[in-house]
Short mmCIF file of N, CA and C in Angstrom, two decimals:
data_model
loop_
_atom_site.label_atom_id
_atom_site.label_comp_id
_atom_site.label_asym_id
_atom_site.label_seq_id
_atom_site.Cartn_x
_atom_site.Cartn_y
_atom_site.Cartn_z
N MET A 1 -13.34 -32.60 -0.44
CA MET A 1 -14.32 -31.86 0.31
C MET A 1 -15.68 -32.09 -0.31
N ALA A 2 -16.65 -32.39 0.53
CA ALA A 2 -18.01 -32.62 0.05
C ALA A 2 -18.61 -31.30 -0.42
N GLN A 3 -19.45 -31.38 -1.42
CA GLN A 3 -20.13 -30.19 -1.94
C GLN A 3 -21.08 -29.64 -0.88
N THR A 4 -20.96 -28.38 -0.54
CA THR A 4 -21.82 -27.73 0.43
C THR A 4 -22.85 -26.89 -0.31
N THR A 5 -24.07 -26.94 0.15
CA THR A 5 -25.13 -26.14 -0.45
C THR A 5 -24.85 -24.67 -0.16
N LEU A 6 -24.96 -23.83 -1.17
CA LEU A 6 -24.72 -22.42 -0.99
C LEU A 6 -25.96 -21.77 -0.37
N ASN A 7 -25.82 -21.37 0.87
CA ASN A 7 -26.87 -20.62 1.54
C ASN A 7 -26.20 -19.59 2.43
N ARG A 8 -26.98 -18.76 3.06
CA ARG A 8 -26.45 -17.67 3.86
C ARG A 8 -25.53 -18.16 4.98
N ARG A 9 -25.94 -19.16 5.72
CA ARG A 9 -25.15 -19.65 6.84
C ARG A 9 -23.83 -20.26 6.36
N ALA A 10 -23.87 -21.02 5.28
CA ALA A 10 -22.64 -21.62 4.75
C ALA A 10 -21.68 -20.54 4.27
N LEU A 11 -22.22 -19.49 3.68
CA LEU A 11 -21.39 -18.39 3.21
C LEU A 11 -20.74 -17.64 4.37
N ILE A 12 -21.52 -17.31 5.40
CA ILE A 12 -21.02 -16.57 6.56
C ILE A 12 -19.97 -17.36 7.32
N THR A 13 -20.17 -18.63 7.49
CA THR A 13 -19.23 -19.45 8.26
C THR A 13 -18.04 -19.92 7.42
N GLY A 14 -18.04 -19.64 6.13
CA GLY A 14 -16.92 -20.01 5.28
C GLY A 14 -16.91 -21.45 4.84
N ARG A 15 -18.00 -22.18 5.04
CA ARG A 15 -18.02 -23.59 4.66
C ARG A 15 -18.08 -23.80 3.15
N VAL A 16 -18.34 -22.76 2.39
CA VAL A 16 -18.40 -22.93 0.94
C VAL A 16 -17.04 -22.72 0.30
N LEU A 17 -16.05 -22.32 1.10
CA LEU A 17 -14.72 -22.06 0.56
C LEU A 17 -13.73 -23.14 0.98
N SER A 18 -12.75 -23.34 0.17
CA SER A 18 -11.63 -24.19 0.51
C SER A 18 -10.39 -23.53 -0.06
N THR A 19 -9.23 -23.91 0.39
CA THR A 19 -8.00 -23.30 -0.10
C THR A 19 -7.78 -23.58 -1.58
N GLU A 20 -8.31 -24.66 -2.08
CA GLU A 20 -8.16 -24.96 -3.50
C GLU A 20 -8.96 -24.00 -4.37
N ARG A 21 -10.00 -23.41 -3.81
CA ARG A 21 -10.88 -22.55 -4.60
C ARG A 21 -10.51 -21.07 -4.49
N VAL A 22 -9.60 -20.71 -3.61
CA VAL A 22 -9.19 -19.32 -3.47
C VAL A 22 -8.09 -19.03 -4.47
N ILE A 23 -8.32 -18.05 -5.32
CA ILE A 23 -7.37 -17.70 -6.37
C ILE A 23 -6.92 -16.26 -6.16
N SER A 24 -5.63 -16.06 -6.06
CA SER A 24 -5.10 -14.71 -5.91
C SER A 24 -5.28 -13.95 -7.22
N PRO A 25 -5.62 -12.66 -7.13
CA PRO A 25 -5.76 -11.90 -8.36
C PRO A 25 -4.40 -11.71 -9.02
N PRO A 26 -4.39 -11.68 -10.35
CA PRO A 26 -3.12 -11.49 -11.05
C PRO A 26 -2.66 -10.04 -10.93
N GLY A 27 -1.39 -9.81 -11.13
CA GLY A 27 -0.88 -8.45 -11.16
C GLY A 27 -0.45 -7.94 -9.80
N CYS A 28 -0.46 -6.61 -9.67
CA CYS A 28 -0.02 -5.98 -8.44
C CYS A 28 -0.73 -4.65 -8.25
N GLU A 29 -0.54 -4.07 -7.10
CA GLU A 29 -1.12 -2.77 -6.76
C GLU A 29 -0.07 -1.70 -7.02
N ILE A 30 -0.45 -0.65 -7.73
CA ILE A 30 0.44 0.47 -8.01
C ILE A 30 -0.19 1.71 -7.38
N ALA A 31 0.62 2.52 -6.72
CA ALA A 31 0.07 3.70 -6.04
C ALA A 31 1.06 4.84 -6.05
N SER A 32 0.51 6.05 -5.93
CA SER A 32 1.30 7.25 -5.72
C SER A 32 0.93 7.82 -4.36
N ILE A 33 1.94 8.23 -3.62
CA ILE A 33 1.75 8.76 -2.28
C ILE A 33 2.46 10.11 -2.21
N VAL A 34 1.75 11.14 -1.72
CA VAL A 34 2.37 12.44 -1.49
C VAL A 34 2.74 12.50 -0.01
N VAL A 35 4.00 12.77 0.23
CA VAL A 35 4.53 12.83 1.60
C VAL A 35 4.90 14.27 1.92
N GLN A 36 4.37 14.77 3.02
CA GLN A 36 4.74 16.10 3.52
C GLN A 36 5.64 15.89 4.72
N ALA A 37 6.82 16.54 4.70
CA ALA A 37 7.81 16.30 5.75
C ALA A 37 8.55 17.60 6.09
N ARG A 38 9.38 17.49 7.11
CA ARG A 38 10.22 18.62 7.49
C ARG A 38 11.18 18.92 6.35
N PRO A 39 11.17 20.14 5.81
CA PRO A 39 12.03 20.46 4.66
C PRO A 39 13.52 20.23 4.93
N GLU A 40 13.98 20.52 6.13
CA GLU A 40 15.41 20.37 6.43
C GLU A 40 15.83 18.91 6.54
N ARG A 41 14.89 18.00 6.61
CA ARG A 41 15.19 16.56 6.71
C ARG A 41 14.78 15.80 5.45
N LEU A 42 14.48 16.51 4.38
CA LEU A 42 13.95 15.89 3.18
C LEU A 42 14.92 14.90 2.53
N SER A 43 16.19 15.24 2.46
CA SER A 43 17.17 14.33 1.83
C SER A 43 17.29 13.03 2.62
N GLU A 44 17.34 13.15 3.93
CA GLU A 44 17.42 11.98 4.80
C GLU A 44 16.17 11.09 4.64
N LEU A 45 15.02 11.72 4.60
CA LEU A 45 13.76 11.00 4.45
C LEU A 45 13.66 10.35 3.08
N GLU A 46 14.11 11.06 2.07
CA GLU A 46 14.10 10.52 0.71
C GLU A 46 14.89 9.22 0.63
N ALA A 47 16.03 9.17 1.27
CA ALA A 47 16.85 7.96 1.29
C ALA A 47 16.14 6.82 2.04
N GLU A 48 15.48 7.15 3.15
CA GLU A 48 14.76 6.12 3.92
C GLU A 48 13.62 5.51 3.10
N ILE A 49 12.87 6.36 2.41
CA ILE A 49 11.73 5.88 1.62
C ILE A 49 12.22 5.07 0.42
N ALA A 50 13.26 5.55 -0.25
CA ALA A 50 13.79 4.84 -1.42
C ALA A 50 14.32 3.46 -1.04
N ALA A 51 14.72 3.29 0.23
CA ALA A 51 15.21 1.99 0.69
C ALA A 51 14.09 0.99 0.96
N LEU A 52 12.85 1.47 1.05
CA LEU A 52 11.72 0.56 1.28
C LEU A 52 11.44 -0.24 0.01
N PRO A 53 11.04 -1.51 0.14
CA PRO A 53 10.82 -2.33 -1.06
C PRO A 53 9.68 -1.79 -1.92
N GLY A 54 9.97 -1.66 -3.21
CA GLY A 54 8.95 -1.23 -4.17
C GLY A 54 8.73 0.26 -4.24
N CYS A 55 9.51 1.07 -3.55
CA CYS A 55 9.30 2.52 -3.53
C CYS A 55 10.33 3.25 -4.39
N GLU A 56 9.84 4.25 -5.12
CA GLU A 56 10.70 5.13 -5.90
C GLU A 56 10.24 6.56 -5.67
N ILE A 57 11.17 7.49 -5.63
CA ILE A 57 10.84 8.91 -5.50
C ILE A 57 10.74 9.48 -6.91
N HIS A 58 9.56 10.05 -7.25
CA HIS A 58 9.37 10.59 -8.59
C HIS A 58 9.22 12.10 -8.61
N GLY A 59 9.17 12.71 -7.45
CA GLY A 59 9.08 14.16 -7.39
C GLY A 59 9.53 14.66 -6.04
N ARG A 60 10.10 15.88 -6.05
CA ARG A 60 10.63 16.45 -4.81
C ARG A 60 10.43 17.95 -4.85
N ASP A 61 9.85 18.49 -3.81
CA ASP A 61 9.70 19.94 -3.64
C ASP A 61 10.52 20.33 -2.42
N PRO A 62 11.44 21.26 -2.56
CA PRO A 62 12.30 21.62 -1.43
C PRO A 62 11.55 22.17 -0.22
N ARG A 63 10.29 22.50 -0.40
CA ARG A 63 9.49 22.98 0.73
C ARG A 63 8.98 21.84 1.60
N GLY A 64 9.33 20.59 1.26
CA GLY A 64 9.00 19.47 2.13
C GLY A 64 8.06 18.43 1.55
N LYS A 65 7.94 18.34 0.25
CA LYS A 65 7.03 17.35 -0.34
C LYS A 65 7.80 16.37 -1.21
N LEU A 66 7.37 15.11 -1.13
CA LEU A 66 7.90 14.05 -1.99
C LEU A 66 6.73 13.35 -2.66
N VAL A 67 6.93 12.95 -3.90
CA VAL A 67 5.97 12.09 -4.59
C VAL A 67 6.61 10.72 -4.69
N VAL A 68 5.97 9.74 -4.06
CA VAL A 68 6.48 8.38 -4.00
C VAL A 68 5.59 7.50 -4.87
N VAL A 69 6.20 6.73 -5.75
CA VAL A 69 5.45 5.74 -6.53
C VAL A 69 5.87 4.38 -6.00
N THR A 70 4.88 3.54 -5.76
CA THR A 70 5.17 2.24 -5.17
C THR A 70 4.40 1.13 -5.85
N GLU A 71 4.92 -0.06 -5.72
CA GLU A 71 4.29 -1.26 -6.25
C GLU A 71 4.27 -2.29 -5.13
N ALA A 72 3.11 -2.91 -4.92
CA ALA A 72 2.97 -3.92 -3.87
C ALA A 72 2.17 -5.10 -4.43
N PRO A 73 2.37 -6.29 -3.87
CA PRO A 73 1.68 -7.46 -4.40
C PRO A 73 0.18 -7.48 -4.13
N ASP A 74 -0.28 -6.80 -3.07
CA ASP A 74 -1.71 -6.80 -2.75
C ASP A 74 -2.05 -5.53 -1.95
N ALA A 75 -3.35 -5.31 -1.74
CA ALA A 75 -3.81 -4.10 -1.05
C ALA A 75 -3.34 -4.05 0.40
N GLY A 76 -3.25 -5.19 1.06
CA GLY A 76 -2.78 -5.23 2.44
C GLY A 76 -1.34 -4.77 2.55
N SER A 77 -0.51 -5.21 1.63
CA SER A 77 0.90 -4.79 1.62
C SER A 77 1.02 -3.31 1.31
N LEU A 78 0.16 -2.82 0.44
CA LEU A 78 0.16 -1.39 0.11
C LEU A 78 -0.23 -0.57 1.34
N GLY A 79 -1.24 -1.02 2.07
CA GLY A 79 -1.65 -0.32 3.29
C GLY A 79 -0.55 -0.33 4.34
N THR A 80 0.13 -1.45 4.47
CA THR A 80 1.25 -1.55 5.41
C THR A 80 2.36 -0.58 5.03
N LEU A 81 2.64 -0.50 3.74
CA LEU A 81 3.68 0.41 3.26
C LEU A 81 3.31 1.87 3.53
N LEU A 82 2.05 2.22 3.29
CA LEU A 82 1.58 3.58 3.57
C LEU A 82 1.72 3.89 5.06
N ASN A 83 1.33 2.96 5.91
CA ASN A 83 1.48 3.16 7.36
C ASN A 83 2.94 3.28 7.77
N THR A 84 3.81 2.51 7.13
CA THR A 84 5.25 2.59 7.42
C THR A 84 5.79 3.97 7.08
N ILE A 85 5.41 4.48 5.92
CA ILE A 85 5.86 5.81 5.51
C ILE A 85 5.32 6.87 6.46
N GLN A 86 4.03 6.76 6.82
CA GLN A 86 3.43 7.73 7.74
C GLN A 86 4.12 7.75 9.10
N SER A 87 4.65 6.61 9.50
CA SER A 87 5.25 6.53 10.83
C SER A 87 6.75 6.86 10.84
N LEU A 88 7.33 7.17 9.69
CA LEU A 88 8.74 7.55 9.65
C LEU A 88 8.93 8.89 10.36
N ARG A 89 10.06 9.00 10.99
CA ARG A 89 10.39 10.23 11.70
C ARG A 89 10.46 11.39 10.70
N HIS A 90 9.99 12.54 11.09
CA HIS A 90 10.00 13.79 10.30
C HIS A 90 8.90 13.83 9.24
N VAL A 91 8.02 12.83 9.16
CA VAL A 91 6.89 12.86 8.22
C VAL A 91 5.70 13.48 8.91
N TYR A 92 5.15 14.53 8.30
CA TYR A 92 3.93 15.15 8.82
C TYR A 92 2.70 14.37 8.36
N SER A 93 2.70 14.01 7.07
CA SER A 93 1.57 13.25 6.54
C SER A 93 2.00 12.49 5.29
N ALA A 94 1.26 11.45 4.99
CA ALA A 94 1.45 10.67 3.76
C ALA A 94 0.06 10.33 3.26
N ALA A 95 -0.25 10.78 2.05
CA ALA A 95 -1.60 10.59 1.51
C ALA A 95 -1.56 9.83 0.20
N LEU A 96 -2.41 8.83 0.10
CA LEU A 96 -2.56 8.06 -1.13
C LEU A 96 -3.32 8.95 -2.12
N VAL A 97 -2.71 9.23 -3.28
CA VAL A 97 -3.35 10.10 -4.26
C VAL A 97 -3.71 9.39 -5.55
N PHE A 98 -3.18 8.17 -5.72
CA PHE A 98 -3.51 7.39 -6.92
C PHE A 98 -3.35 5.92 -6.56
N HIS A 99 -4.27 5.11 -7.07
CA HIS A 99 -4.19 3.67 -6.84
C HIS A 99 -4.76 2.94 -8.05
N ALA A 100 -4.06 1.92 -8.49
CA ALA A 100 -4.54 1.11 -9.62
C ALA A 100 -4.09 -0.33 -9.41
N ILE A 101 -4.82 -1.24 -10.02
CA ILE A 101 -4.42 -2.64 -10.01
C ILE A 101 -3.93 -2.97 -11.41
N GLU A 102 -2.67 -3.32 -11.48
CA GLU A 102 -2.04 -3.68 -12.74
C GLU A 102 -2.29 -5.16 -12.98
N THR A 103 -2.89 -5.49 -14.08
CA THR A 103 -3.12 -6.89 -14.42
C THR A 103 -2.06 -7.35 -15.40
N THR A 104 -1.69 -8.61 -15.26
CA THR A 104 -0.66 -9.15 -16.14
C THR A 104 -1.26 -9.90 -17.29
#
C-alpha cells in the first residue's frame, strides 16, 4: 500500500488505515451486571444466564436480584451479552454496574 498523506479527508474516508495496521487490544472486557427478575423464576433464570458463554452468578437475592460477572473478548461482545440478558424472559432489567479492561 502506498503511503497516504495524513489529512482530514484521508482520515474520514479510512484511506490511512489498512488491515495490517489495525491491532486488537490485548486482554478482555470484564463486567458486573445486576439483573432484576421475577423472584419466583429466579432459579430458572439463574440457570439460563449461567449457560451463556463467559457468565457466572456471584450473588443472589431471593427477592429477585442476581449479580452476574462476565468476561468478553471486546466491548461489542459485552454489549451483545448485556442485550441478551435484558431480553431473557422474566428479566425486568439488567444494568451494567462495573466494567474494566483486563490487560494481559
